[in-house]
Amino acid sequence: MRGQADRPVDQTGLRRLNLSRVLRTLRSDGPQSRALLARRTGLNKATTSSLVAELEQRRLVQLGAVVAGAVGRPSQLVEIRGRAVCGIGLEINVNYAAVAVLDLTDQVLFSKRVPLDVVALGQVAAIDLLADLADETIGAMRDEGNWVAGVTAAVPGLVDAGNGVVRHAPNLRWREASVADRLAARIDLARESISVDNDANLSALAEHAIGVAAGVSDLLYLTGEVGVGGGVIADGRLVRGATGFTGEVGHMPLNPCSAECGCGRTGCWETQVGLAALLRAVADPDDEVHDSARDLEQRLRVIAARAADGDPRTRTALAEIGSALGVGASILVNVLNPTALVLGGYFALLGEWLAEPARRELTERVMTSGSCRLVLSDLGFTAAVRGGAHAALDRVVADPSIAPTEVPHLGGIA
């Protein structure tokens, strides 16, 4: 008699797994013939053709160019279909709210950032504003005939990703914020399509998937915002830790001064290298770079221009922050041994002046000096929203059968 482990696999479940296998292969390896797909997935040719037909019906793939086969017979390439399916990433941070939309080829279909004083706005109103941004974007995508696979919101703080709850976001002054549930109550999307994660985690995913460290299996991402967060990819997977709160690196007690951190403690690393520390160091409070009504990147470009012009105060501040950044990063590199250290947020935008002093500290302090390369993100302040959109698309990549076979009509799915 066969035991439980020997019973046949559910055929519906098996087909979902095989659909996912084919779609993942096309997403990672690019266009290929059905015969090559069969070889790479380990499926027989008839099954592969059937799976491709269903993926095509669900508008996830399309047939592309005709190429010569191995024995001279032409074959048609199968490729990911862009634009028909999209994922939406949202972000709420101290100074702004943002949204980005990616298609299955990771092309940006839409992006927007709104300058905002989130702390003054308050927890409930800020989430409602994020919902309005999401709903507007969902409507626009559907009007263009796209099916929205899901929404992922990025928040700086301790995020219970499994339940969509922000347990504590000190710089936003949020506690126990049921972000996913509140978004679900206000936008035209099912609750299971909505998720929430830490901003640095999603940024690390974006860098691993589509950024300067794409394909690197072991990387550390540091985000330069008001808070300093870390996202860790190890062996190609996001590291979450025992309770899901890995990456709160900004609260390492490294600062000998008595400045109070947003978390209420003193001595945290982000009081040395966070955005607030940068702004304090480079300019007086009445300077234009402190104007939170202005877009953050515009203010940082003012700082960059002053540094390029040789302004002594700006240059000195950036050199000191770069050194402090390198000291803290060296501890993390010694512990985690990543192949790449990716600097994001304002660290990347001002990287021309921050990277060299940081590298000097890394060279002096890392035990395996030279094993980790420091690189500047080219995603800038869009890393978290792009990572969120990419994560939202993973829902349909994991189970392509959730994609509709109907053609979306204006305003939704018929």
mmCIF file of C-alpha atoms in Angstrom:
data_model
loop_
_atom_site.group_PDB
_atom_site.id
_atom_site.type_symbol
_atom_site.label_atom_id
_atom_site.label_comp_id
_atom_site.label_asym_id
_atom_site.label_seq_id
_atom_site.Cartn_x
_atom_site.Cartn_y
_atom_site.Cartn_z
ATOM 1 C CA MET A 1 0.000 0.000 0.000
ATOM 2 C CA ARG A 2 1.305 3.458 -0.856
ATOM 3 C CA GLY A 3 1.886 5.873 1.988
ATOM 4 C CA GLN A 4 0.838 9.539 2.186
ATOM 5 C CA ALA A 5 4.091 10.708 0.576
ATOM 6 C CA ASP A 6 3.554 8.374 -2.392
ATOM 7 C CA ARG A 7 0.107 9.638 -3.334
ATOM 8 C CA PRO A 8 -0.206 11.366 -6.709
ATOM 9 C CA VAL A 9 0.311 15.126 -6.701
ATOM 10 C CA ASP A 10 -2.852 17.151 -7.267
ATOM 11 C CA GLN A 11 -2.949 17.801 -11.019
ATOM 12 C CA THR A 12 -4.210 21.387 -10.675
ATOM 13 C CA GLY A 13 -1.427 22.191 -8.234
ATOM 14 C CA LEU A 14 1.145 20.526 -10.463
ATOM 15 C CA ARG A 15 0.023 22.555 -13.472
ATOM 16 C CA ARG A 16 0.318 25.783 -11.461
ATOM 17 C CA LEU A 17 3.867 24.840 -10.492
ATOM 18 C CA ASN A 18 4.744 24.083 -14.097
ATOM 19 C CA LEU A 19 3.202 27.314 -15.347
ATOM 20 C CA SER A 20 5.321 29.143 -12.800
ATOM 21 C CA ARG A 21 8.430 27.209 -13.830
ATOM 22 C CA VAL A 22 8.018 28.227 -17.462
ATOM 23 C CA LEU A 23 7.259 31.866 -16.630
ATOM 24 C CA ARG A 24 10.224 32.147 -14.229
ATOM 25 C CA THR A 25 12.542 30.683 -16.837
ATOM 26 C CA LEU A 26 11.422 33.206 -19.449
ATOM 27 C CA ARG A 27 11.673 36.051 -16.939
ATOM 28 C CA SER A 28 15.205 35.157 -15.889
ATOM 29 C CA ASP A 29 16.691 33.823 -19.147
ATOM 30 C CA GLY A 30 14.860 35.822 -21.805
ATOM 31 C CA PRO A 31 13.062 34.736 -25.014
ATOM 32 C CA GLN A 32 13.547 31.146 -26.170
ATOM 33 C CA SER A 33 11.933 28.459 -28.285
ATOM 34 C CA ARG A 34 9.514 25.910 -26.871
ATOM 35 C CA ALA A 35 12.146 23.197 -27.413
ATOM 36 C CA LEU A 36 14.729 25.095 -25.367
ATOM 37 C CA LEU A 37 12.112 25.852 -22.698
ATOM 38 C CA ALA A 38 11.369 22.140 -22.453
ATOM 39 C CA ARG A 39 15.045 21.340 -21.945
ATOM 40 C CA ARG A 40 15.605 24.068 -19.365
ATOM 41 C CA THR A 41 12.499 23.255 -17.339
ATOM 42 C CA GLY A 42 12.791 19.466 -17.627
ATOM 43 C CA LEU A 43 9.268 19.213 -19.044
ATOM 44 C CA ASN A 44 8.348 17.299 -22.185
ATOM 45 C CA LYS A 45 7.629 19.221 -25.385
ATOM 46 C CA ALA A 46 3.886 18.550 -25.448
ATOM 47 C CA THR A 47 3.455 19.772 -21.858
ATOM 48 C CA THR A 48 5.602 22.832 -22.560
ATOM 49 C CA SER A 49 3.517 23.747 -25.613
ATOM 50 C CA SER A 50 0.311 23.401 -23.584
ATOM 51 C CA LEU A 51 1.711 25.586 -20.779
ATOM 52 C CA VAL A 52 2.886 28.234 -23.233
ATOM 53 C CA ALA A 53 -0.580 28.282 -24.821
ATOM 54 C CA GLU A 54 -2.201 28.920 -21.433
ATOM 55 C CA LEU A 55 0.320 31.615 -20.513
ATOM 56 C CA GLU A 56 -0.371 33.256 -23.846
ATOM 57 C CA GLN A 57 -4.118 33.088 -23.217
ATOM 58 C CA ARG A 58 -3.555 34.776 -19.835
ATOM 59 C CA ARG A 59 -1.543 37.528 -21.620
ATOM 60 C CA LEU A 60 1.629 36.720 -19.695
ATOM 61 C CA VAL A 61 3.703 35.669 -22.719
ATOM 62 C CA GLN A 62 3.606 36.226 -26.453
ATOM 63 C CA LEU A 63 5.159 34.700 -29.542
ATOM 64 C CA GLY A 64 8.083 36.628 -30.951
ATOM 65 C CA ALA A 65 10.609 36.288 -33.731
ATOM 66 C CA VAL A 66 11.001 33.185 -35.865
ATOM 67 C CA VAL A 67 14.507 31.697 -35.695
ATOM 68 C CA ALA A 68 16.222 28.725 -37.289
ATOM 69 C CA GLY A 69 15.942 25.486 -35.323
ATOM 70 C CA ALA A 70 18.771 23.109 -34.428
ATOM 71 C CA VAL A 71 18.267 21.092 -37.641
ATOM 72 C CA GLY A 72 17.249 23.991 -39.829
ATOM 73 C CA ARG A 73 13.546 23.947 -39.025
ATOM 74 C CA PRO A 74 12.279 27.387 -37.982
ATOM 75 C CA SER A 75 10.807 27.879 -34.511
ATOM 76 C CA GLN A 76 9.085 30.828 -32.903
ATOM 77 C CA LEU A 77 10.508 32.376 -29.748
ATOM 78 C CA VAL A 78 8.346 32.670 -26.637
ATOM 79 C CA GLU A 79 8.841 35.885 -24.655
ATOM 80 C CA ILE A 80 7.409 37.720 -21.658
ATOM 81 C CA ARG A 81 4.612 40.041 -22.686
ATOM 82 C CA GLY A 82 5.141 43.590 -21.437
ATOM 83 C CA ARG A 83 2.464 46.026 -20.239
ATOM 84 C CA ALA A 84 -0.486 43.609 -20.160
ATOM 85 C CA VAL A 85 0.271 42.717 -16.509
ATOM 86 C CA CYS A 86 1.721 45.131 -13.964
ATOM 87 C CA GLY A 87 2.634 45.446 -10.309
ATOM 88 C CA ILE A 88 2.416 48.604 -8.193
ATOM 89 C CA GLY A 89 4.902 49.704 -5.555
ATOM 90 C CA LEU A 90 4.051 52.365 -2.976
ATOM 91 C CA GLU A 91 6.278 54.098 -0.449
ATOM 92 C CA ILE A 92 5.618 56.386 2.489
ATOM 93 C CA ASN A 93 8.597 58.109 4.079
ATOM 94 C CA VAL A 94 9.275 61.099 6.297
ATOM 95 C CA ASN A 95 9.467 63.590 3.435
ATOM 96 C CA TYR A 96 7.382 62.053 0.656
ATOM 97 C CA ALA A 97 4.948 59.496 -0.714
ATOM 98 C CA ALA A 98 5.724 57.689 -3.960
ATOM 99 C CA VAL A 99 4.394 55.168 -6.453
ATOM 100 C CA ALA A 100 5.887 53.177 -9.330
ATOM 101 C CA VAL A 101 4.437 50.659 -11.776
ATOM 102 C CA LEU A 102 6.448 47.879 -13.430
ATOM 103 C CA ASP A 103 5.413 45.380 -16.066
ATOM 104 C CA LEU A 104 6.589 41.755 -16.171
ATOM 105 C CA THR A 105 9.756 42.807 -18.013
ATOM 106 C CA ASP A 106 10.530 45.231 -15.138
ATOM 107 C CA GLN A 107 9.998 48.266 -17.364
ATOM 108 C CA VAL A 108 8.707 51.340 -15.542
ATOM 109 C CA LEU A 109 5.244 52.242 -16.812
ATOM 110 C CA PHE A 110 4.635 55.096 -14.388
ATOM 111 C CA SER A 111 6.270 56.761 -11.384
ATOM 112 C CA LYS A 112 5.472 59.699 -9.169
ATOM 113 C CA ARG A 113 6.756 61.218 -5.923
ATOM 114 C CA VAL A 114 4.872 63.754 -3.806
ATOM 115 C CA PRO A 115 6.732 65.980 -1.269
ATOM 116 C CA LEU A 116 4.973 65.551 2.045
ATOM 117 C CA ASP A 117 5.390 66.149 5.782
ATOM 118 C CA VAL A 118 4.219 62.682 6.817
ATOM 119 C CA VAL A 119 4.779 63.197 10.544
ATOM 120 C CA ALA A 120 2.585 66.310 10.580
ATOM 121 C CA LEU A 121 -0.062 64.569 8.482
ATOM 122 C CA GLY A 122 -0.475 61.748 10.995
ATOM 123 C CA GLN A 123 -0.730 57.985 10.650
ATOM 124 C CA VAL A 124 -4.310 57.587 9.410
ATOM 125 C CA ALA A 125 -4.282 60.521 6.998
ATOM 126 C CA ALA A 126 -0.925 59.431 5.546
ATOM 127 C CA ILE A 127 -2.181 55.907 4.826
ATOM 128 C CA ASP A 128 -5.329 57.356 3.271
ATOM 129 C CA LEU A 129 -3.203 59.567 1.023
ATOM 130 C CA LEU A 130 -1.203 56.494 0.015
ATOM 131 C CA ALA A 131 -4.498 54.753 -0.792
ATOM 132 C CA ASP A 132 -5.583 57.677 -2.982
ATOM 133 C CA LEU A 133 -2.265 57.489 -4.847
ATOM 134 C CA ALA A 134 -2.721 53.739 -5.328
ATOM 135 C CA ASP A 135 -6.342 54.012 -6.456
ATOM 136 C CA GLU A 136 -5.504 56.720 -8.986
ATOM 137 C CA THR A 137 -2.691 54.569 -10.373
ATOM 138 C CA ILE A 138 -4.796 51.394 -10.513
ATOM 139 C CA GLY A 139 -7.485 53.254 -12.443
ATOM 140 C CA ALA A 140 -4.963 54.626 -14.914
ATOM 141 C CA MET A 141 -3.423 51.193 -15.508
ATOM 142 C CA ARG A 142 -6.799 49.564 -16.063
ATOM 143 C CA ASP A 143 -7.805 52.319 -18.463
ATOM 144 C CA GLU A 144 -4.762 51.337 -20.530
ATOM 145 C CA GLY A 145 -5.880 47.689 -20.558
ATOM 146 C CA ASN A 146 -3.420 46.409 -17.937
ATOM 147 C CA TRP A 147 -4.265 43.836 -15.275
ATOM 148 C CA VAL A 148 -2.900 44.816 -11.833
ATOM 149 C CA ALA A 149 -1.348 41.784 -10.137
ATOM 150 C CA GLY A 150 -0.936 43.470 -6.763
ATOM 151 C CA VAL A 151 0.306 46.349 -4.634
ATOM 152 C CA THR A 152 3.212 46.352 -2.172
ATOM 153 C CA ALA A 153 3.750 49.295 0.184
ATOM 154 C CA ALA A 154 7.193 50.169 1.562
ATOM 155 C CA VAL A 155 7.462 51.689 5.041
ATOM 156 C CA PRO A 156 10.604 52.566 7.049
ATOM 157 C CA GLY A 157 10.315 50.653 10.315
ATOM 158 C CA LEU A 158 9.484 47.323 11.904
ATOM 159 C CA VAL A 159 7.009 45.714 9.514
ATOM 160 C CA ASP A 160 5.082 42.512 10.210
ATOM 161 C CA ALA A 161 5.011 41.578 6.534
ATOM 162 C CA GLY A 162 2.882 38.470 7.112
ATOM 163 C CA ASN A 163 0.002 40.553 8.475
ATOM 164 C CA GLY A 164 0.631 43.839 6.678
ATOM 165 C CA VAL A 165 1.082 45.718 9.957
ATOM 166 C CA VAL A 166 3.721 48.334 10.759
ATOM 167 C CA ARG A 167 4.584 47.557 14.371
ATOM 168 C CA HIS A 168 6.789 50.605 14.915
ATOM 169 C CA ALA A 169 8.092 53.261 12.533
ATOM 170 C CA PRO A 170 9.898 55.690 14.868
ATOM 171 C CA ASN A 171 10.747 58.352 12.289
ATOM 172 C CA LEU A 172 7.116 58.431 11.121
ATOM 173 C CA ARG A 173 5.868 58.147 14.734
ATOM 174 C CA TRP A 174 3.638 55.225 13.796
ATOM 175 C CA ARG A 175 2.715 52.280 15.992
ATOM 176 C CA GLU A 176 0.538 49.266 15.182
ATOM 177 C CA ALA A 177 -0.553 50.649 11.822
ATOM 178 C CA SER A 178 -2.715 48.136 9.907
ATOM 179 C CA VAL A 179 -1.567 49.458 6.554
ATOM 180 C CA ALA A 180 -2.652 46.555 4.336
ATOM 181 C CA ASP A 181 -6.164 46.363 5.815
ATOM 182 C CA ARG A 182 -6.691 50.111 5.534
ATOM 183 C CA LEU A 183 -5.466 50.149 1.949
ATOM 184 C CA ALA A 184 -7.764 47.220 1.117
ATOM 185 C CA ALA A 185 -10.734 49.137 2.526
ATOM 186 C CA ARG A 186 -10.053 52.093 0.239
ATOM 187 C CA ILE A 187 -8.748 50.741 -3.072
ATOM 188 C CA ASP A 188 -10.310 48.545 -5.746
ATOM 189 C CA LEU A 189 -8.131 45.501 -5.149
ATOM 190 C CA ALA A 190 -8.582 42.327 -3.108
ATOM 191 C CA ARG A 191 -6.855 42.134 0.289
ATOM 192 C CA GLU A 192 -4.741 39.142 -0.759
ATOM 193 C CA SER A 193 -3.229 41.305 -3.507
ATOM 194 C CA ILE A 194 -1.956 43.908 -1.030
ATOM 195 C CA SER A 195 1.204 43.574 1.051
ATOM 196 C CA VAL A 196 3.510 45.740 3.158
ATOM 197 C CA ASP A 197 7.245 45.450 3.789
ATOM 198 C CA ASN A 198 10.221 47.363 5.110
ATOM 199 C CA ASP A 199 11.601 49.913 2.639
ATOM 200 C CA ALA A 200 15.202 48.665 2.842
ATOM 201 C CA ASN A 201 14.084 45.066 2.252
ATOM 202 C CA LEU A 202 12.236 46.065 -0.898
ATOM 203 C CA SER A 203 15.148 48.222 -2.036
ATOM 204 C CA ALA A 204 17.503 45.257 -1.612
ATOM 205 C CA LEU A 205 15.138 43.119 -3.700
ATOM 206 C CA ALA A 206 15.115 45.784 -6.415
ATOM 207 C CA GLU A 207 18.907 45.976 -6.480
ATOM 208 C CA HIS A 208 19.157 42.177 -6.640
ATOM 209 C CA ALA A 209 16.602 41.943 -9.458
ATOM 210 C CA ILE A 210 17.147 45.017 -11.633
ATOM 211 C CA GLY A 211 19.767 47.303 -10.076
ATOM 212 C CA VAL A 212 23.544 47.663 -10.129
ATOM 213 C CA ALA A 213 23.884 44.408 -8.188
ATOM 214 C CA ALA A 214 21.441 42.421 -10.345
ATOM 215 C CA GLY A 215 22.133 38.721 -9.994
ATOM 216 C CA VAL A 216 24.546 39.124 -7.057
ATOM 217 C CA SER A 217 23.594 36.367 -4.620
ATOM 218 C CA ASP A 218 25.019 38.021 -1.480
ATOM 219 C CA LEU A 219 24.569 41.743 -1.036
ATOM 220 C CA LEU A 220 23.983 44.377 1.620
ATOM 221 C CA TYR A 221 21.886 47.426 0.775
ATOM 222 C CA LEU A 222 22.030 50.596 2.903
ATOM 223 C CA THR A 223 19.370 53.222 2.414
ATOM 224 C CA GLY A 224 20.201 56.863 3.072
ATOM 225 C CA GLU A 225 17.008 58.481 4.304
ATOM 226 C CA VAL A 226 16.048 60.179 7.579
ATOM 227 C CA GLY A 227 16.378 56.651 8.915
ATOM 228 C CA VAL A 228 19.174 54.324 7.850
ATOM 229 C CA GLY A 229 17.996 50.815 7.027
ATOM 230 C CA GLY A 230 19.671 47.707 5.755
ATOM 231 C CA GLY A 231 18.424 45.026 3.402
ATOM 232 C CA VAL A 232 20.332 41.738 3.244
ATOM 233 C CA ILE A 233 20.295 39.225 0.395
ATOM 234 C CA ALA A 234 22.074 35.954 1.218
ATOM 235 C CA ASP A 235 22.343 33.099 -1.271
ATOM 236 C CA GLY A 236 19.817 34.922 -3.452
ATOM 237 C CA ARG A 237 17.173 35.225 -0.721
ATOM 238 C CA LEU A 238 16.043 38.105 1.464
ATOM 239 C CA VAL A 239 17.111 37.617 5.089
ATOM 240 C CA ARG A 240 14.277 38.396 7.510
ATOM 241 C CA GLY A 241 15.445 36.931 10.831
ATOM 242 C CA ALA A 242 13.497 35.181 13.587
ATOM 243 C CA THR A 243 10.715 37.777 13.848
ATOM 244 C CA GLY A 244 11.027 39.400 10.433
ATOM 245 C CA PHE A 245 12.746 42.568 11.623
ATOM 246 C CA THR A 246 16.258 42.144 10.209
ATOM 247 C CA GLY A 247 17.971 45.287 8.965
ATOM 248 C CA GLU A 248 17.490 47.919 11.686
ATOM 249 C CA VAL A 249 21.132 48.870 11.267
ATOM 250 C CA GLY A 250 20.578 52.588 11.809
ATOM 251 C CA HIS A 251 20.111 51.890 15.508
ATOM 252 C CA MET A 252 23.530 50.368 16.085
ATOM 253 C CA PRO A 253 24.991 52.358 19.024
ATOM 254 C CA LEU A 254 27.974 53.913 17.236
ATOM 255 C CA ASN A 255 27.623 57.641 17.789
ATOM 256 C CA PRO A 256 29.547 58.983 20.797
ATOM 257 C CA CYS A 257 27.571 62.238 20.789
ATOM 258 C CA SER A 258 24.367 62.643 22.768
ATOM 259 C CA ALA A 259 22.001 63.443 19.874
ATOM 260 C CA GLU A 260 18.617 61.781 20.337
ATOM 261 C CA CYS A 261 17.463 59.396 17.616
ATOM 262 C CA GLY A 262 13.913 59.136 16.327
ATOM 263 C CA CYS A 263 13.626 55.863 18.240
ATOM 264 C CA GLY A 264 14.091 57.743 21.531
ATOM 265 C CA ARG A 265 17.573 56.400 22.251
ATOM 266 C CA THR A 266 20.899 58.196 21.957
ATOM 267 C CA GLY A 267 24.037 57.179 20.105
ATOM 268 C CA CYS A 268 22.376 55.527 17.090
ATOM 269 C CA TRP A 269 24.350 55.364 13.849
ATOM 270 C CA GLU A 270 21.655 57.226 11.911
ATOM 271 C CA THR A 271 22.217 60.311 14.109
ATOM 272 C CA GLN A 272 25.619 60.469 12.373
ATOM 273 C CA VAL A 273 24.764 59.484 8.813
ATOM 274 C CA GLY A 274 20.989 59.860 8.361
ATOM 275 C CA LEU A 275 19.442 62.586 6.220
ATOM 276 C CA ALA A 276 18.679 64.814 9.217
ATOM 277 C CA ALA A 277 22.337 64.665 10.250
ATOM 278 C CA LEU A 278 23.398 65.608 6.709
ATOM 279 C CA LEU A 279 21.089 68.610 6.539
ATOM 280 C CA ARG A 280 22.183 69.856 9.978
ATOM 281 C CA ALA A 281 25.825 69.553 9.004
ATOM 282 C CA VAL A 282 25.703 71.297 5.622
ATOM 283 C CA ALA A 283 23.380 74.236 6.320
ATOM 284 C CA ASP A 284 21.707 76.430 8.930
ATOM 285 C CA PRO A 285 18.007 75.802 9.733
ATOM 286 C CA ASP A 286 16.765 78.693 7.555
ATOM 287 C CA ASP A 287 18.605 77.406 4.468
ATOM 288 C CA GLU A 288 16.589 76.224 1.448
ATOM 289 C CA VAL A 289 17.831 72.633 1.829
ATOM 290 C CA HIS A 290 15.727 72.339 5.014
ATOM 291 C CA ASP A 291 12.489 73.255 3.196
ATOM 292 C CA SER A 292 10.453 70.019 3.374
ATOM 293 C CA ALA A 293 7.894 71.449 0.931
ATOM 294 C CA ARG A 294 10.508 71.109 -1.809
ATOM 295 C CA ASP A 295 11.245 67.777 -3.464
ATOM 296 C CA LEU A 296 14.026 65.962 -1.645
ATOM 297 C CA GLU A 297 16.114 65.331 -4.753
ATOM 298 C CA GLN A 298 15.999 69.034 -5.624
ATOM 299 C CA ARG A 299 17.371 69.877 -2.177
ATOM 300 C CA LEU A 300 20.090 67.267 -2.494
ATOM 301 C CA ARG A 301 21.082 68.663 -5.881
ATOM 302 C CA VAL A 302 21.638 72.028 -4.185
ATOM 303 C CA ILE A 303 24.019 70.303 -1.751
ATOM 304 C CA ALA A 304 25.751 68.517 -4.624
ATOM 305 C CA ALA A 305 26.202 71.803 -6.485
ATOM 306 C CA ARG A 306 27.765 73.417 -3.418
ATOM 307 C CA ALA A 307 30.114 70.467 -3.011
ATOM 308 C CA ALA A 308 31.078 70.669 -6.684
ATOM 309 C CA ASP A 309 31.820 74.384 -6.225
ATOM 310 C CA GLY A 310 34.148 73.535 -3.339
ATOM 311 C CA ASP A 311 32.073 75.004 -0.483
ATOM 312 C CA PRO A 312 34.187 74.241 2.641
ATOM 313 C CA ARG A 313 31.288 73.538 5.001
ATOM 314 C CA THR A 314 29.613 71.167 2.559
ATOM 315 C CA ARG A 315 32.830 69.345 1.661
ATOM 316 C CA THR A 316 33.828 68.918 5.331
ATOM 317 C CA ALA A 317 30.371 67.620 6.284
ATOM 318 C CA LEU A 318 30.297 65.087 3.446
ATOM 319 C CA ALA A 319 33.803 63.821 4.252
ATOM 320 C CA GLU A 320 32.873 63.290 7.910
ATOM 321 C CA ILE A 321 29.601 61.576 7.065
ATOM 322 C CA GLY A 322 31.336 59.379 4.479
ATOM 323 C CA SER A 323 33.869 58.251 7.092
ATOM 324 C CA ALA A 324 31.129 57.526 9.628
ATOM 325 C CA LEU A 325 29.244 55.622 6.949
ATOM 326 C CA GLY A 326 32.311 53.490 6.257
ATOM 327 C CA VAL A 327 32.898 52.728 9.948
ATOM 328 C CA GLY A 328 29.353 51.417 10.466
ATOM 329 C CA ALA A 329 29.324 49.592 7.138
ATOM 330 C CA SER A 330 32.604 47.842 8.001
ATOM 331 C CA ILE A 331 30.963 46.185 10.999
ATOM 332 C CA LEU A 332 28.139 44.894 8.834
ATOM 333 C CA VAL A 333 30.492 43.705 6.097
ATOM 334 C CA ASN A 334 32.637 41.836 8.652
ATOM 335 C CA VAL A 335 29.519 40.110 10.020
ATOM 336 C CA LEU A 336 27.710 39.373 6.752
ATOM 337 C CA ASN A 337 30.574 38.975 4.241
ATOM 338 C CA PRO A 338 28.575 40.226 1.201
ATOM 339 C CA THR A 339 29.942 40.384 -2.321
ATOM 340 C CA ALA A 340 28.507 43.868 -2.853
ATOM 341 C CA LEU A 341 27.647 46.789 -0.585
ATOM 342 C CA VAL A 342 25.067 48.975 -2.343
ATOM 343 C CA LEU A 343 24.557 52.555 -1.167
ATOM 344 C CA GLY A 344 21.090 53.920 -1.891
ATOM 345 C CA GLY A 345 18.983 56.986 -1.196
ATOM 346 C CA TYR A 346 20.978 60.139 -0.597
ATOM 347 C CA PHE A 347 24.154 58.066 -0.129
ATOM 348 C CA ALA A 348 24.026 57.332 -3.867
ATOM 349 C CA LEU A 349 23.018 60.806 -4.999
ATOM 350 C CA LEU A 350 25.955 62.349 -3.094
ATOM 351 C CA GLY A 351 28.161 59.330 -3.672
ATOM 352 C CA GLU A 352 30.804 61.364 -5.503
ATOM 353 C CA TRP A 353 31.818 62.787 -2.114
ATOM 354 C CA LEU A 354 30.712 60.038 0.290
ATOM 355 C CA ALA A 355 32.052 56.917 -1.406
ATOM 356 C CA GLU A 356 35.785 57.560 -1.185
ATOM 357 C CA PRO A 357 35.969 58.243 2.587
ATOM 358 C CA ALA A 358 33.650 55.256 3.112
ATOM 359 C CA ARG A 359 35.938 53.037 1.011
ATOM 360 C CA ARG A 360 38.974 54.119 3.023
ATOM 361 C CA GLU A 361 37.309 53.023 6.260
ATOM 362 C CA LEU A 362 36.211 49.736 4.716
ATOM 363 C CA THR A 363 39.724 49.035 3.468
ATOM 364 C CA GLU A 364 41.204 49.670 6.920
ATOM 365 C CA ARG A 365 38.562 47.864 8.962
ATOM 366 C CA VAL A 366 37.206 44.914 6.966
ATOM 367 C CA MET A 367 39.090 41.697 7.717
ATOM 368 C CA THR A 368 38.712 40.366 4.171
ATOM 369 C CA SER A 369 39.513 43.659 2.479
ATOM 370 C CA GLY A 370 38.760 43.601 -1.239
ATOM 371 C CA SER A 371 36.182 40.814 -1.050
ATOM 372 C CA CYS A 372 33.286 43.288 -1.059
ATOM 373 C CA ARG A 373 32.848 45.985 -3.671
ATOM 374 C CA LEU A 374 31.094 49.234 -2.784
ATOM 375 C CA VAL A 375 28.688 50.431 -5.492
ATOM 376 C CA LEU A 376 26.240 53.306 -5.800
ATOM 377 C CA SER A 377 22.634 52.497 -6.599
ATOM 378 C CA ASP A 378 21.369 53.784 -9.934
ATOM 379 C CA LEU A 379 17.753 53.451 -8.764
ATOM 380 C CA GLY A 380 18.012 56.439 -6.408
ATOM 381 C CA PHE A 381 14.904 57.117 -4.363
ATOM 382 C CA THR A 382 12.857 54.792 -6.593
ATOM 383 C CA ALA A 383 14.485 51.605 -5.241
ATOM 384 C CA ALA A 384 11.802 50.850 -2.639
ATOM 385 C CA VAL A 385 8.831 51.442 -4.974
ATOM 386 C CA ARG A 386 10.457 49.431 -7.756
ATOM 387 C CA GLY A 387 11.167 46.639 -5.297
ATOM 388 C CA GLY A 388 7.553 46.817 -4.164
ATOM 389 C CA ALA A 389 6.259 46.595 -7.727
ATOM 390 C CA HIS A 390 8.607 43.688 -8.460
ATOM 391 C CA ALA A 391 7.383 41.902 -5.313
ATOM 392 C CA ALA A 392 3.757 42.497 -6.325
ATOM 393 C CA LEU A 393 4.463 40.842 -9.673
ATOM 394 C CA ASP A 394 5.976 37.834 -7.890
ATOM 395 C CA ARG A 395 2.425 36.927 -6.896
ATOM 396 C CA VAL A 396 1.470 36.142 -10.494
ATOM 397 C CA VAL A 397 4.886 34.640 -11.268
ATOM 398 C CA ALA A 398 4.393 32.212 -8.371
ATOM 399 C CA ASP A 399 0.895 31.299 -9.585
ATOM 400 C CA PRO A 400 0.192 32.380 -13.177
ATOM 401 C CA SER A 401 -3.277 30.823 -13.001
ATOM 402 C CA ILE A 402 -4.526 33.873 -11.058
ATOM 403 C CA ALA A 403 -4.102 36.036 -14.164
ATOM 404 C CA PRO A 404 -7.438 36.465 -15.969
ATOM 405 C CA THR A 405 -8.043 35.031 -19.407
ATOM 406 C CA GLU A 406 -10.521 37.824 -20.158
ATOM 407 C CA VAL A 407 -9.328 41.039 -21.736
ATOM 408 C CA PRO A 408 -9.523 43.880 -19.158
ATOM 409 C CA HIS A 409 -12.142 46.511 -19.934
ATOM 410 C CA LEU A 410 -11.988 50.126 -18.975
ATOM 411 C CA GLY A 411 -12.250 50.412 -15.204
ATOM 412 C CA GLY A 412 -11.708 46.749 -14.371
ATOM 413 C CA ILE A 413 -12.088 43.129 -15.315
ATOM 414 C CA ALA A 414 -15.364 42.037 -16.851
#
